[in-house]
Structure formats: structure tokens, C-alpha cells
Amino acid sequence: MTAELVRGQNHPLSQVRLEVRISAGTPLVAAAALGDENGRIQGVEWVAHPGAPTQPGLEVSRQAAADHRLAVDLDAMPETVHRVSVLLALPVGGTGPVCFASVAAPFVAVTGLDGEEIASYTITGLEAESAVVALELYRRQGAWKVRAIGQGYAGGLAELLTDQGLAQAHQLAGSINEAVAQGLARSVQAPPPRTADGDRSRQGAAPALGPDQGGTTPQTGPVPPPVSPYGGQTPGGPGQPGVPGQPAPQQPSYPAAAPDPDAVTQPSAPTAGGPIDYSHPRRQNAAPPPPPPAAPPAAPGQPAQPVAGDATGWSMEERLYNQVWGMFEDLARTTAAYRSAVDFAESRMDKELEQVLSDPRSRIGGQGDAAREAARARHAELVAQARQALDRDLAQLAAEADVVEPALPPAYARWDNPVWHGYRVPMEIPMALRLGDLHLPEADRVRIPMLVRLPLERGLWIDSGAAGSSDGSFTDSPTMARLAMETAVAHAARLLAVYPAGEFTVHVIDPAGSGAQALVPLVQSGVLAAPPALGAAGVADVLGRLTQRVDLVQMAVRGGAADSLPPGFDTSQQLLIVNDFPHGFDDRAVNQLRYLADEGPAFGVHLMMVADREQSSGYGPLLDPLWRSLLRLTPVADDHLADPWVGHAWTYEPALVPPGSQILQQVLHQVAAARTKFT
């Protein structure tokens, strides 16, 4: 029976291998500090945190998340450790809450390895605090107990660690915050929680962060932009970023260009200062319907047969989206269980071998050899059991992927999916877009579609720097630059294809013209707003017009005068592809680019950078916020992304067109034809 603790209450622990599970309504930083008999932390090496997630007998999450599982092995604790404190803190430097008064009360549970709760504690009564000692496991007369603490600190981790007696508290707090920012940067953003009434809108959803960066994208302003019934902001961006009447700049030439009654209705123009209701008129007070009937029951002893769309949602599209994310989480957690079991088997074998070696009588001779063989046999048995459970789960996930993949709509499908051969320009914006596939080394045969919500909440960075891929091969800089630009074109084409005609516009900055060959499909099909901008003058012109456009829409939305935009103002979403950065950029252009990366997504302007970070190293830390604000993707397979639950390093593979396929050109020509009819 679970002991529900209140502040100050303790409870004996009957097990030594435990999990501490944390659940909160917002991402939290989870850490654990070891203490001596006086409860003091002896040094930074006594703290397990996202930058140093493992300590003897202890492992914490590598990133901030709404849910955590901390692994604890009390038998593996050094003799000098008498206390293990579980620490929680709100991430700093982002757009999230700054104190616990504005978040739901965190829930902490101590469980066995089987998941059965031993004790739980809901941390209440926090106000201005941004860090808290949730509970502690402490040793008393040779036995371990758990005590609910709930001690908060308004000064954050630095004040908390100082109170725990750590001399380097401020330095360690800074290191933890930096590691958290980098961990968030590697995470694929989880889908937002459903609201109570089943509406799919995401009011003020925080943006995800890109890999290998250390911060969050600031989004300022007291009035959030309106949201659509498909979980994103309404198209607030114009198709023409320039000021009406401004003449178009001269550009060097590139190759010549060769009503549904069930649809979600578009809202009417708002009155000044009045709220806009973007929810579906038939869904305002209804919960989503349950998933469709499942397949016939499986034979006894056999797993259930998977069904495409076996998740809740208003439509098959939403059901498939939720099902894909369910598969993503299932694979992350089952792999975490396998890795935890293997780690336990190895630590147990090491401990048994250490006991054998510590006894002089068993170091040599048949008794020692037998003990060592027994320890290795137990290790092999535990690993085999863990692998058997993993293989069972992987077989089920692989079977589910086999039925889900062919059923995906174009926005979710790979380019080799037959659904693209029947492509028609959509009438509605989809919920999400596929940017590639994710997989883990233990489950290479299970590929999870990487879906991001639309409209994009942050920019994309296609890394063109020379790097080794996950298969050990090395790609040089010129080849990577070409592959990166081809990847950007594939992503841009997919974005154009999934938006209704006239609701998505693409601009290109290619200062040196180095991406001309890769851009041929976009240029020749006629889907670009204008020929790619060349040289410093082209860079300044495009950035100036897009910056003015963001300023204009931002003032209109925040001033409650969205209906006062100029007549004929194109409200389509905008995508700016920037190649070969920082060539052709002066200081003013760099600042404008940073501004678009920070403020643009909220007001309909999105950024896709094709760049090698090393080439801009001369700017120093000035550009760090820019890279942090973008989601880093690679043109070759690379294990730089992480899941939002346990922080595995996932191998990302971009969604590319198969060699020799003409599907990209066919789709773009249909998009161009639909745009012509629309205008």
C-alpha cells in the first residue's frame, strides 16, 4: 500500500533498488545530491544533474521534462553517503514559468523496479520559489527511509546548493543551467497536452529547442497571437513581406520557370481589441471521440494485431499523429527499461566479482573461479531476460509501424510512399509535418516518423558542416553543403505541398549563388515568391522587407487591431531559406536575422538556415542565441536528437526524395498550378 506523505513525514524503505518518479505540468530540472551524516554536499562530484547524470548508485535525467524517472541503488552508495536529496528546479532563461506558484503542484513517488509505489508526496504550498528539495532518502541505523521535505528556494539552484553546504554552489548552478539548455536543445518537442474540453488548440505553447544549443527562444509580448483549431497560430504572415507600393529589387536571373462543407471554417475579421474564437463550431464543448474499433481479438497467448489510427482524435489524421507519438514514447521507455536492466546486471556482476576478490580465500583456486563463473552466468541470464522483453516489445512496435506507415497522409509520409502519386493540393493545413525518421541502436528496424506541429514554432537549421555520420563514414564540406541544400529544398517542397494554395510563401537568400543547382526544382516550378536574392544588396532587401512585415503584424496583433492591416495584405505563412551564411551579411543583416529567428514564428515568418556554424565563428558568442533558437537537422544520419521523456540519443535521418524519382517535381508543378488559379 502506498504511503501518501505530508511535509516532514517519513516512511521506511523495504527495497534498495528504487525509482523516483516525478510528474509535473511543466518541464522541470531534476537532480540529486548526496550528503554526509550532517546532510552536507562534499563537492560538485556529489551532485547528479543533467550535465553529469550518473553517480555511484544514482542516475538522473539528462534534460528538463515534465516527467522524470531517477534510478537509485542504495546498496551502491559509498559508505560516507547518508542522504540522497531529490532536487527540482524550473529551467531559467526561457519562456516558461519563473516560480512554482504558476505551475501545478509537482508529484513525486518512490517506487520499486516493478513500478509499485512505496511512498508518494505532492509538493504544495510553493509560491515565489524556483527550486525545491522534494524529498530525501536517508540512512538511519543501517536502514534507509524516505522523508517528504518540500523546502523551496526563491534564489533557485544556487541558493539551494548553498544551503546544502556546497562551496561551489553558484558555479555548479550555472553549469546545470547550461546543461539543461543544451539538453532541451536536443529534444524533439512532445505534443502539447489536450485541453479539458478536447480542443486541439495550443494556447501559448512554448517552442522546442534545437540540438547542440543552450537556450530557449524568447517570445515576448503580453498578447499571444490567435491560435487555429489545428493547434497552431493563425496565418499571420503576409505573402508579400514588403511595404505595399515598394518596388521590387533587381535580381540576377536563375533558370527560367517552367469549398468543402465539412472543412474547418475560417474566422471572420476580428473587431479591434476583441478576442477571436478559432475553435471549430461543432467541437467547442465536446470531448474527442474514442479510437475506432480495434481489430478482432488475437488468439490466446498472441499479441493483439495493430490497427492504423488506433488512438483518440477528431479525425484519422489526428489519430495517426497521436499513434505515432505513442509509438515514439513506447520505444523510448521500453529501451530505457532494457538499458536500466543491463546496467543493473553489470553493476550486480561487478559487485559480486569485487566481493570475490576482496576475500583472500577465494581469489585463487577453484572456489574463486566458480564464483566468478556464477557471477558471469547470472549477468548473462539477466541480460538475456531483458533482451527477450525488449525483442517482444520491438516486434509489436515493428508490426504497428508496418500498418501505420502505409496509412499516413502526405504530410506524414515519406517521399517514397505511394500516397504522393495521388497528391492533390489540400484545402486545410495539416496538424504536423514529417521532417525525417528517428531510430535507436537497439531497435534499428523500427523507424519513428519525426513529426513537428504546424505552423512551425521555431526555425530550422540544416547543418552543412563537415561531420561523421552515425555509420562511421565521413562527408567533406563541399559534399555536405550540397546535401544540406538538397535537404532544405526537400523540406521546403514538403511545406509548400501540405499548405493550401496561396497560404505558404517561400523566399530564398543565396548570396554567392552556390545553391543554384539544388534550387532548380523550386525555381523552375515557379513556386518561389521571387528569384533567389544574390549579393549583399539582395540580403539587405529581403531581410528588410521581412523585418518590416514582422513589425507590422506584431503591432497589429498586440494592439488588438488585426483588422487594420493594409487592404490586400497577404496573410500567408512565410519561409525564408538562407544559404551560405554568413556570406553577404553585415552586422545589420545579422541582427535582422536574429530578430526573425526570435520573433518571426509567432507572426508568420519562419527561418530555414543552411549553414556551417564554424564559418561564422568570427562573430563569437554573438550568434549563440541564433543557433539556440533553431532546430538543428542534418543532411546525413546523425544521433544528435533526444526524446522528451528519457533523453535517449536518437539517430535522425532526413526525409529525402529517392534517387531518380520525379515525385518532387510533380508535386511542385501541382502546387504552382494551384497558386496560379488562386491568384
XYZ file of C-alpha atoms in Angstrom:
679
model
C 0.000 0.000 0.000
C 1.325 3.421 -0.932
C 2.200 5.799 1.882
C 0.954 9.281 0.970
C 3.349 11.546 2.800
C 2.919 15.094 4.033
C 5.746 17.539 4.633
C 8.147 16.223 7.275
C 6.699 12.698 7.356
C 8.961 9.697 6.784
C 8.443 6.091 5.720
C 10.740 3.039 5.798
C 12.065 1.638 2.530
C 11.898 -2.103 2.091
C 13.903 -2.112 -1.154
C 17.308 -0.772 -2.099
C 16.855 -0.525 -5.882
C 14.293 2.187 -6.456
C 12.900 4.641 -8.942
C 11.913 8.196 -8.050
C 9.159 9.264 -10.436
C 8.360 12.926 -10.870
C 5.338 14.327 -12.644
C 4.606 17.989 -13.243
C 2.574 20.048 -15.640
C 5.636 21.857 -16.985
C 9.259 20.912 -17.727
C 11.394 20.725 -14.596
C 15.066 20.129 -13.956
C 15.640 17.059 -11.809
C 18.865 16.480 -9.880
C 20.004 14.512 -6.843
C 22.570 15.457 -4.220
C 24.470 13.101 -1.953
C 25.003 14.215 1.619
C 27.182 13.115 4.519
C 25.981 12.370 8.047
C 25.375 16.106 8.511
C 23.493 16.423 5.244
C 26.236 18.495 3.609
C 27.396 18.085 -0.002
C 31.143 17.464 -0.017
C 31.788 18.621 -3.601
C 30.338 19.032 -7.073
C 31.012 15.357 -7.750
C 28.361 14.560 -5.139
C 25.593 16.030 -7.308
C 23.986 14.124 -10.183
C 22.483 16.563 -12.659
C 21.814 16.809 -16.425
C 25.450 17.721 -17.101
C 26.740 14.768 -15.027
C 23.734 12.418 -14.865
C 25.382 9.406 -13.217
C 26.974 8.978 -9.816
C 27.594 5.765 -7.877
C 24.151 4.237 -7.316
C 22.377 7.186 -8.906
C 21.203 8.296 -12.347
C 19.067 11.311 -13.229
C 17.520 12.654 -16.423
C 19.716 14.437 -18.934
C 17.250 17.217 -19.682
C 14.309 19.163 -18.361
C 10.982 17.389 -18.803
C 7.503 17.246 -17.336
C 8.104 13.635 -16.245
C 11.253 12.112 -14.800
C 12.443 8.740 -13.598
C 15.501 8.757 -11.352
C 17.247 5.427 -10.758
C 18.610 4.814 -7.249
C 20.641 1.860 -5.944
C 21.122 2.409 -2.214
C 23.457 -0.579 -1.895
C 25.834 1.041 -4.359
C 26.106 4.247 -2.315
C 29.520 4.938 -0.763
C 29.708 4.414 2.982
C 30.204 8.139 3.507
C 26.814 8.907 1.932
C 23.967 9.095 4.425
C 21.439 11.155 2.492
C 20.156 11.416 -1.102
C 18.180 14.604 -1.758
C 15.932 14.876 -4.811
C 16.083 18.417 -6.200
C 13.666 20.073 -8.617
C 14.035 23.436 -10.336
C 12.394 25.432 -13.081
C 14.569 25.989 -16.179
C 15.964 29.502 -16.402
C 16.331 31.790 -19.374
C 13.320 30.576 -21.313
C 9.699 31.449 -21.795
C 8.379 29.091 -19.140
C 7.230 29.895 -15.609
C 9.702 31.504 -13.221
C 8.218 30.319 -9.934
C 6.250 27.337 -8.683
C 3.223 29.485 -7.855
C 2.276 29.449 -11.545
C 2.567 25.690 -12.120
C 0.703 22.639 -10.931
C 1.956 21.039 -7.716
C 4.714 18.550 -8.598
C 4.058 14.933 -7.655
C 6.919 12.690 -6.514
C 6.687 8.943 -5.963
C 9.251 6.395 -4.787
C 8.636 3.043 -6.463
C 10.216 -0.339 -6.788
C 11.619 -1.585 -10.067
C 8.254 -3.196 -10.752
C 6.596 0.223 -10.672
C 4.703 -0.362 -7.416
C 4.598 2.812 -5.358
C 6.163 2.737 -1.908
C 5.594 6.361 -0.941
C 4.372 9.496 -2.678
C 4.357 13.194 -1.971
C 2.565 16.118 -3.619
C 4.602 19.290 -3.138
C 2.172 22.041 -2.193
C 2.496 25.495 -0.685
C 5.182 26.806 -3.032
C 4.936 30.440 -4.132
C 7.922 32.517 -5.276
C 10.309 29.555 -5.110
C 12.020 28.345 -8.290
C 13.883 25.381 -6.781
C 12.841 22.858 -4.155
C 14.202 19.895 -2.223
C 11.361 17.483 -2.924
C 12.280 14.591 -0.654
C 15.265 12.781 0.725
C 16.319 9.200 1.196
C 18.351 8.913 4.374
C 20.189 6.210 6.286
C 19.398 5.780 9.953
C 20.934 2.959 11.999
C 21.705 0.953 8.892
C 18.194 1.238 7.424
C 17.006 3.578 4.670
C 13.923 5.759 4.885
C 12.250 8.400 2.747
C 11.176 11.790 4.100
C 8.986 14.414 2.416
C 10.799 17.774 2.512
C 9.175 20.366 0.217
C 11.705 23.083 1.099
C 11.665 25.767 -1.590
C 14.185 28.451 -2.530
C 13.375 31.705 -4.319
C 17.034 32.046 -5.310
C 16.943 28.925 -7.438
C 19.520 26.163 -7.538
C 22.345 28.421 -6.419
C 20.602 29.231 -3.125
C 19.507 25.617 -2.664
C 23.010 24.206 -3.167
C 24.494 26.884 -0.930
C 22.083 25.873 1.819
C 23.238 22.274 1.355
C 26.781 23.352 2.197
C 28.325 23.298 -1.285
C 31.062 25.905 -1.637
C 30.890 25.940 -5.457
C 27.101 26.350 -5.484
C 26.912 29.246 -7.959
C 29.357 27.689 -10.409
C 27.538 24.355 -10.317
C 24.141 26.031 -10.728
C 25.447 27.780 -13.832
C 26.775 24.502 -15.212
C 23.443 22.789 -14.571
C 21.514 25.570 -16.299
C 23.807 25.385 -19.323
C 23.486 21.584 -19.491
C 19.707 21.865 -19.230
C 19.595 24.362 -22.073
C 21.700 22.053 -24.235
C 19.542 19.063 -23.301
C 16.381 20.924 -24.215
C 18.042 21.929 -27.444
C 18.457 18.283 -28.431
C 14.883 17.341 -27.634
C 12.161 16.699 -30.144
C 9.227 18.651 -28.766
C 6.467 16.460 -27.373
C 2.894 17.149 -28.481
C 1.054 19.595 -26.221
C -1.415 18.196 -23.695
C -5.051 18.200 -24.711
C -7.207 20.812 -23.058
C -10.055 19.728 -20.818
C -12.763 20.243 -23.399
C -10.926 18.366 -26.098
C -9.986 21.432 -28.139
C -6.809 20.914 -30.084
C -5.565 24.456 -29.828
C -2.262 25.202 -28.148
C -2.558 28.426 -26.254
C 0.912 29.868 -25.894
C 2.796 26.624 -26.454
C 6.488 27.022 -25.769
C 8.826 26.356 -28.684
C 11.126 23.359 -28.748
C 14.858 23.911 -28.831
C 17.355 22.720 -31.399
C 20.302 20.399 -30.830
C 23.701 21.350 -29.543
C 22.422 24.736 -28.363
C 21.913 26.083 -24.931
C 18.825 28.231 -24.593
C 15.256 28.896 -25.435
C 13.644 31.127 -27.963
C 12.287 34.221 -26.280
C 8.757 35.171 -27.227
C 7.788 38.452 -25.725
C 4.602 40.442 -25.636
C 1.554 40.417 -23.404
C -0.906 39.403 -26.088
C -0.363 35.989 -27.695
C -1.251 35.572 -31.350
C -4.541 33.845 -32.127
C -4.472 30.102 -32.496
C -6.072 27.878 -35.077
C -8.191 24.791 -34.388
C -5.278 22.702 -35.576
C -3.017 23.629 -32.732
C -1.009 26.498 -34.173
C -1.104 30.178 -34.706
C -3.282 31.512 -37.427
C -1.598 32.604 -40.586
C -0.400 35.973 -39.524
C 2.212 36.357 -42.202
C 1.785 38.002 -45.493
C 2.758 36.545 -48.782
C 4.453 39.846 -49.585
C 6.702 40.911 -46.753
C 7.426 44.273 -48.278
C 5.654 47.526 -47.705
C 2.840 47.986 -50.240
C 3.970 50.027 -53.193
C 7.677 49.415 -52.646
C 9.374 48.455 -55.945
C 10.925 45.010 -56.193
C 14.719 44.950 -56.315
C 16.598 43.807 -59.392
C 17.910 40.262 -59.109
C 20.334 38.253 -61.219
C 18.351 35.618 -63.045
C 18.216 31.914 -62.208
C 16.968 29.184 -64.619
C 13.600 30.096 -66.161
C 10.470 28.798 -64.543
C 8.709 26.306 -66.449
C -15.396 24.895 -50.926
C -15.662 21.921 -48.763
C -18.837 21.922 -46.489
C -17.036 19.842 -43.846
C -13.885 21.935 -43.787
C -12.975 23.979 -40.762
C -14.365 27.437 -41.417
C -12.069 30.444 -41.467
C -12.808 33.074 -38.826
C -14.087 36.445 -39.831
C -12.008 39.553 -39.283
C -11.901 40.434 -35.590
C -13.107 43.641 -34.153
C -10.483 45.866 -32.651
C -9.389 44.548 -29.282
C -11.885 41.677 -29.277
C -10.901 38.041 -28.755
C -11.066 35.609 -31.644
C -12.670 32.191 -31.277
C -10.856 29.842 -33.608
C -12.365 26.620 -32.312
C -14.498 24.511 -34.569
C -18.188 25.453 -34.081
C -19.104 21.783 -33.712
C -16.271 20.984 -31.298
C -16.351 23.723 -28.738
C -17.730 21.711 -25.848
C -17.175 18.147 -26.949
C -14.508 15.677 -25.977
C -12.685 13.893 -28.806
C -14.258 10.644 -29.925
C -12.664 7.379 -28.848
C -10.425 5.466 -31.241
C -12.109 3.316 -33.888
C -12.928 -0.299 -33.077
C -9.826 -2.385 -32.771
C -9.051 -5.488 -34.780
C -10.615 -8.819 -33.753
C -9.144 -10.204 -30.537
C -5.905 -12.103 -31.002
C -5.568 -15.778 -30.236
C -4.710 -16.649 -26.628
C -1.048 -16.046 -25.931
C -0.589 -13.909 -29.039
C -0.184 -10.114 -29.103
C -3.057 -8.018 -30.393
C -2.915 -7.130 -34.065
C -2.091 -3.449 -34.582
C -4.505 -1.118 -36.344
C -3.700 2.157 -38.090
C -5.341 5.083 -36.326
C -5.690 3.229 -33.025
C -5.639 6.416 -30.917
C -8.024 9.153 -29.880
C -8.689 12.099 -32.161
C -11.238 14.002 -34.181
C -10.033 12.682 -37.496
C -7.885 9.908 -38.900
C -5.103 12.463 -39.309
C -5.138 13.311 -35.606
C -5.439 9.663 -34.626
C -2.405 8.779 -36.703
C -0.489 11.721 -35.239
C -1.257 10.602 -31.693
C -0.469 6.992 -32.587
C 2.952 7.918 -33.980
C 3.768 9.856 -30.820
C 2.569 6.914 -28.744
C 4.950 4.632 -30.647
C 7.738 7.158 -30.101
C 7.175 7.180 -26.347
C 6.736 3.396 -26.145
C 10.042 2.806 -27.909
C 11.813 5.349 -25.707
C 10.537 3.815 -22.484
C 10.999 0.158 -23.418
C 14.579 0.895 -24.473
C 15.139 2.760 -21.206
C 13.895 -0.299 -19.305
C 16.267 -2.524 -21.258
C 19.251 -0.272 -20.680
C 18.412 0.026 -16.994
C 18.205 -3.769 -16.693
C 21.566 -4.189 -18.433
C 23.148 -1.586 -16.162
C 21.742 -3.392 -13.136
C 23.118 -6.708 -14.375
C 26.552 -5.191 -14.899
C 26.606 -3.430 -11.524
C 25.497 -6.619 -9.807
C 28.222 -8.648 -11.556
C 30.843 -6.036 -10.667
C 29.755 -6.117 -7.039
C 29.841 -9.922 -6.877
C 33.278 -10.023 -8.515
C 34.505 -7.365 -6.100
C 33.312 -9.491 -3.173
C 35.164 -12.479 -4.584
C 38.376 -10.518 -5.000
C 38.094 -8.926 -1.552
C 38.212 -12.337 0.128
C 41.786 -13.724 0.089
C 40.467 -17.257 0.424
C 38.555 -17.070 -2.847
C 40.966 -15.117 -5.014
C 42.681 -18.198 -6.318
C 41.711 -21.779 -6.713
C 38.555 -23.495 -7.773
C 36.271 -21.674 -5.357
C 37.154 -18.267 -6.823
C 36.814 -19.474 -10.397
C 33.419 -20.953 -9.641
C 32.228 -17.728 -8.012
C 33.374 -15.696 -10.996
C 31.666 -18.031 -13.453
C 28.468 -17.914 -11.390
C 28.518 -14.100 -11.414
C 29.002 -14.019 -15.183
C 26.249 -16.578 -15.675
C 23.809 -14.521 -13.602
C 24.780 -11.453 -15.625
C 24.172 -13.265 -18.904
C 20.824 -14.555 -17.646
C 19.630 -11.098 -16.605
C 20.728 -9.543 -19.887
C 19.041 -12.333 -21.849
C 15.794 -11.785 -19.947
C 15.952 -8.045 -20.614
C 16.678 -8.625 -24.295
C 13.779 -11.055 -24.552
C 11.396 -8.447 -23.147
C 12.830 -5.796 -25.468
C 12.528 -8.036 -28.519
C 8.902 -8.756 -27.642
C 8.109 -5.052 -27.452
C 10.087 -4.297 -30.608
C 8.219 -6.953 -32.545
C 4.924 -5.366 -31.546
C 6.158 -1.883 -32.450
C 7.541 -3.096 -35.772
C 4.192 -4.683 -36.611
C 2.439 -1.451 -35.697
C 4.835 0.585 -37.846
C 4.155 -1.741 -40.777
C 0.435 -0.917 -40.724
C 0.776 2.754 -39.781
C 3.323 3.797 -42.412
C 1.160 2.968 -45.480
C -1.836 4.752 -43.905
C -0.084 8.082 -43.350
C -1.319 11.171 -45.211
C 1.149 13.078 -47.431
C 2.226 15.468 -44.650
C 3.299 12.488 -42.526
C 4.505 10.157 -45.294
C 7.951 9.530 -46.745
C 8.586 10.674 -50.285
C 8.554 7.045 -51.472
C 5.041 6.476 -50.104
C 2.519 5.821 -52.919
C 0.218 8.447 -51.372
C 2.312 11.121 -53.096
C 1.389 9.756 -56.533
C -2.219 10.663 -55.807
C -1.304 14.065 -54.362
C -3.768 16.928 -54.585
C -3.268 20.407 -53.131
C -5.003 20.323 -49.719
C -7.840 22.540 -48.594
C -6.728 22.634 -44.941
C -3.451 22.937 -43.069
C -2.410 19.581 -41.547
C -1.606 19.160 -37.879
C 2.035 18.306 -38.407
C 4.815 17.722 -40.896
C 7.339 14.921 -41.236
C 10.961 16.066 -41.209
C 12.594 12.639 -41.171
C 12.872 9.401 -39.222
C 14.242 8.556 -35.772
C 15.612 5.258 -34.529
C 17.717 3.793 -31.717
C 20.692 1.406 -31.989
C 18.826 -1.334 -30.097
C 15.869 -1.067 -32.494
C 17.247 -0.195 -35.900
C 14.334 -1.846 -37.705
C 11.744 0.395 -36.019
C 11.709 3.856 -37.601
C 9.599 6.539 -35.950
C 8.389 9.425 -38.140
C 9.650 12.731 -36.741
C 6.546 14.919 -36.779
C 6.576 18.617 -35.862
C 3.452 20.683 -35.378
C 2.317 23.292 -37.870
C 2.668 26.187 -38.160
C 6.339 25.842 -37.274
C 7.033 27.238 -33.827
C 10.746 27.730 -34.478
C 13.181 27.838 -37.337
C 15.219 25.020 -38.829
C 18.970 24.790 -39.188
C 20.292 22.373 -41.819
C 23.881 21.843 -40.691
C 26.235 21.901 -43.682
C 29.402 21.445 -41.653
C 31.691 18.504 -42.351
C 30.991 15.708 -39.898
C 30.988 11.977 -39.483
C 27.657 10.199 -39.822
C 26.245 7.571 -37.493
C 27.528 4.745 -39.724
C 31.131 5.895 -39.277
C 31.532 7.479 -42.703
C 32.864 10.999 -43.169
C 31.456 13.589 -45.547
C 33.604 16.536 -46.641
C 32.456 20.144 -46.571
C 31.565 20.631 -50.281
C 29.512 17.444 -50.325
C 27.793 18.338 -47.067
C 26.957 21.806 -48.398
C 25.313 20.255 -51.461
C 23.438 17.640 -49.430
C 22.310 20.275 -46.933
C 20.841 22.454 -49.673
C 19.083 19.457 -51.240
C 17.657 18.624 -47.812
C 16.425 22.190 -47.384
C 14.732 22.077 -50.796
C 13.016 18.792 -49.878
C 11.730 20.278 -46.598
C 10.585 23.477 -48.317
C 8.801 21.491 -51.023
C 7.012 19.443 -48.395
C 5.888 22.599 -46.608
C 4.588 24.063 -49.859
C 2.796 20.816 -50.654
C 0.908 20.475 -47.366
C -0.411 24.045 -47.194
C -3.483 25.147 -49.157
C -2.839 27.174 -52.288
C -1.668 30.682 -51.505
C -1.154 30.099 -47.778
C 2.601 29.472 -47.816
C 5.292 31.564 -49.499
C 8.994 30.793 -49.845
C 11.833 33.315 -50.176
C 15.469 32.378 -50.784
C 18.700 34.198 -49.959
C 21.664 32.700 -51.813
C 24.316 35.450 -51.697
C 27.007 33.679 -53.717
C 24.693 31.611 -55.897
C 26.262 28.411 -54.587
C 22.877 26.728 -54.147
C 21.642 27.351 -57.701
C 21.781 23.696 -58.745
C 19.893 22.424 -55.696
C 17.304 25.201 -56.030
C 16.392 24.291 -59.626
C 13.192 22.369 -58.629
C 11.865 25.379 -56.697
C 12.901 27.942 -59.306
C 11.777 26.117 -62.439
C 8.415 25.143 -60.966
C 7.645 28.783 -60.202
C 6.711 28.289 -56.548
C 9.095 30.924 -55.171
C 7.880 34.415 -54.359
C 10.816 35.855 -56.340
C 14.133 34.666 -57.773
C 16.726 33.880 -55.089
C 18.353 37.030 -53.728
C 22.054 37.395 -54.548
C 24.808 39.507 -53.033
C 24.795 41.846 -50.068
C 22.136 44.054 -51.664
C 19.771 41.119 -52.091
C 20.360 40.036 -48.493
C 19.583 43.524 -47.156
C 16.460 43.862 -49.303
C 14.822 40.564 -48.328
C 15.696 40.851 -44.645
C 14.477 44.439 -44.524
C 11.109 43.585 -46.044
C 10.572 40.557 -43.803
C 11.579 42.513 -40.712
C 9.126 45.280 -41.569
C 6.456 42.680 -42.122
C 7.011 41.136 -38.655
C 6.942 44.601 -37.069
C 3.669 45.449 -38.798
C 1.849 42.251 -37.885
C 3.267 42.310 -34.366
C 1.949 45.817 -33.737
C -1.443 44.940 -35.202
C -1.872 41.786 -33.123
C -0.563 43.205 -29.864
C -2.580 46.359 -30.331
C -5.773 44.396 -30.850
C -6.129 45.784 -34.361
C -5.597 42.759 -36.525
C -8.293 44.030 -38.890
C -6.355 47.228 -39.595
C -3.704 45.641 -41.803
C -3.443 47.248 -45.248
C -6.062 46.134 -47.796
C -4.911 43.172 -49.829
C -2.275 42.267 -47.245
C -1.248 38.662 -47.926
C -1.589 36.677 -44.706
C 0.174 33.529 -45.880
C 2.933 31.975 -43.812
C 6.449 32.939 -44.946
C 9.564 30.771 -45.125
C 12.993 32.314 -45.640
C 15.728 29.925 -46.793
C 19.201 31.316 -46.111
C 22.123 29.588 -47.808
C 25.842 30.056 -47.293
C 25.560 32.152 -44.104
C 27.350 34.461 -43.179
C 28.488 35.295 -46.726
C 26.925 38.612 -47.769
C 25.782 39.510 -44.225
C 26.874 42.650 -42.427
C 26.198 43.402 -38.758
C 22.789 44.909 -39.502
C 21.750 41.853 -41.522
C 22.901 39.519 -38.746
C 20.798 41.402 -36.194
C 17.791 41.271 -38.515
C 18.274 37.537 -38.938
C 18.367 37.046 -35.185
C 15.215 39.133 -34.876
C 13.392 37.000 -37.437
C 14.504 33.813 -35.688
C 13.216 35.072 -32.330
C 10.056 36.952 -33.242
C 9.179 35.674 -36.699
C 7.499 32.319 -35.922
C 4.861 33.944 -33.728
C 3.913 36.289 -36.563
C 4.099 34.084 -39.609
C 7.761 34.285 -40.695
C 9.881 31.161 -40.419
C 13.595 30.677 -40.948
C 15.485 27.796 -42.573
C 19.239 28.223 -42.289
C 21.644 26.173 -44.408
C 24.935 26.915 -42.716
C 28.142 25.638 -41.173
C 28.450 27.089 -37.692
C 32.230 27.072 -37.885
C 32.157 29.538 -40.786
C 30.516 32.116 -38.524
C 32.845 31.542 -35.581
C 34.304 35.011 -36.100
C 31.177 36.501 -34.551
C 31.954 34.706 -31.289
C 29.125 34.366 -28.748
C 27.034 36.974 -30.583
C 25.398 34.269 -32.684
C 24.862 31.725 -29.901
C 21.221 32.839 -29.400
C 20.601 32.387 -33.120
C 21.786 28.786 -33.160
C 19.894 28.051 -29.952
C 16.667 29.308 -31.450
C 16.828 26.874 -34.381
C 16.139 23.152 -34.550
C 19.303 21.563 -35.902
C 18.841 18.932 -38.588
C 21.491 17.138 -40.616
C 21.589 16.055 -44.267
C 23.076 12.689 -43.266
C 22.177 10.263 -40.499
C 23.335 11.596 -37.137
C 22.478 10.831 -33.497
C 22.069 14.392 -32.223
C 18.383 14.487 -31.233
C 16.791 13.350 -27.979
C 13.316 12.305 -26.931
C 11.449 14.429 -24.363
C 10.894 11.559 -21.899
C 14.195 9.850 -21.024
C 16.695 11.680 -23.238
C 17.986 8.866 -25.461
C 20.267 9.916 -28.298
C 18.206 9.152 -31.409
C 19.645 8.811 -34.884
C 17.948 11.258 -37.222
C 17.642 10.596 -40.959
C 16.261 13.366 -43.180
C 13.184 12.887 -45.349
C 14.764 12.919 -48.808
C 13.427 12.150 -52.260
C 14.594 8.732 -53.555
C 17.324 8.995 -56.219
C 15.882 9.199 -59.699
C 12.357 9.943 -58.515
C 10.402 12.732 -60.203
C 7.807 12.978 -57.448
C 9.240 16.259 -56.119
C 8.906 17.982 -59.488
C 5.397 16.578 -59.998
C 4.230 17.830 -56.616
C 5.785 21.273 -57.088
C 4.162 21.696 -60.504
C 0.772 20.916 -58.944
C 1.471 23.469 -56.218
C 2.452 26.091 -58.798
C -0.670 25.417 -60.870
C -2.898 25.735 -57.802
C -1.184 29.004 -56.830
C -1.838 30.375 -60.317
C -5.545 29.563 -60.026
C -5.644 31.003 -56.513
C -4.189 34.339 -57.574
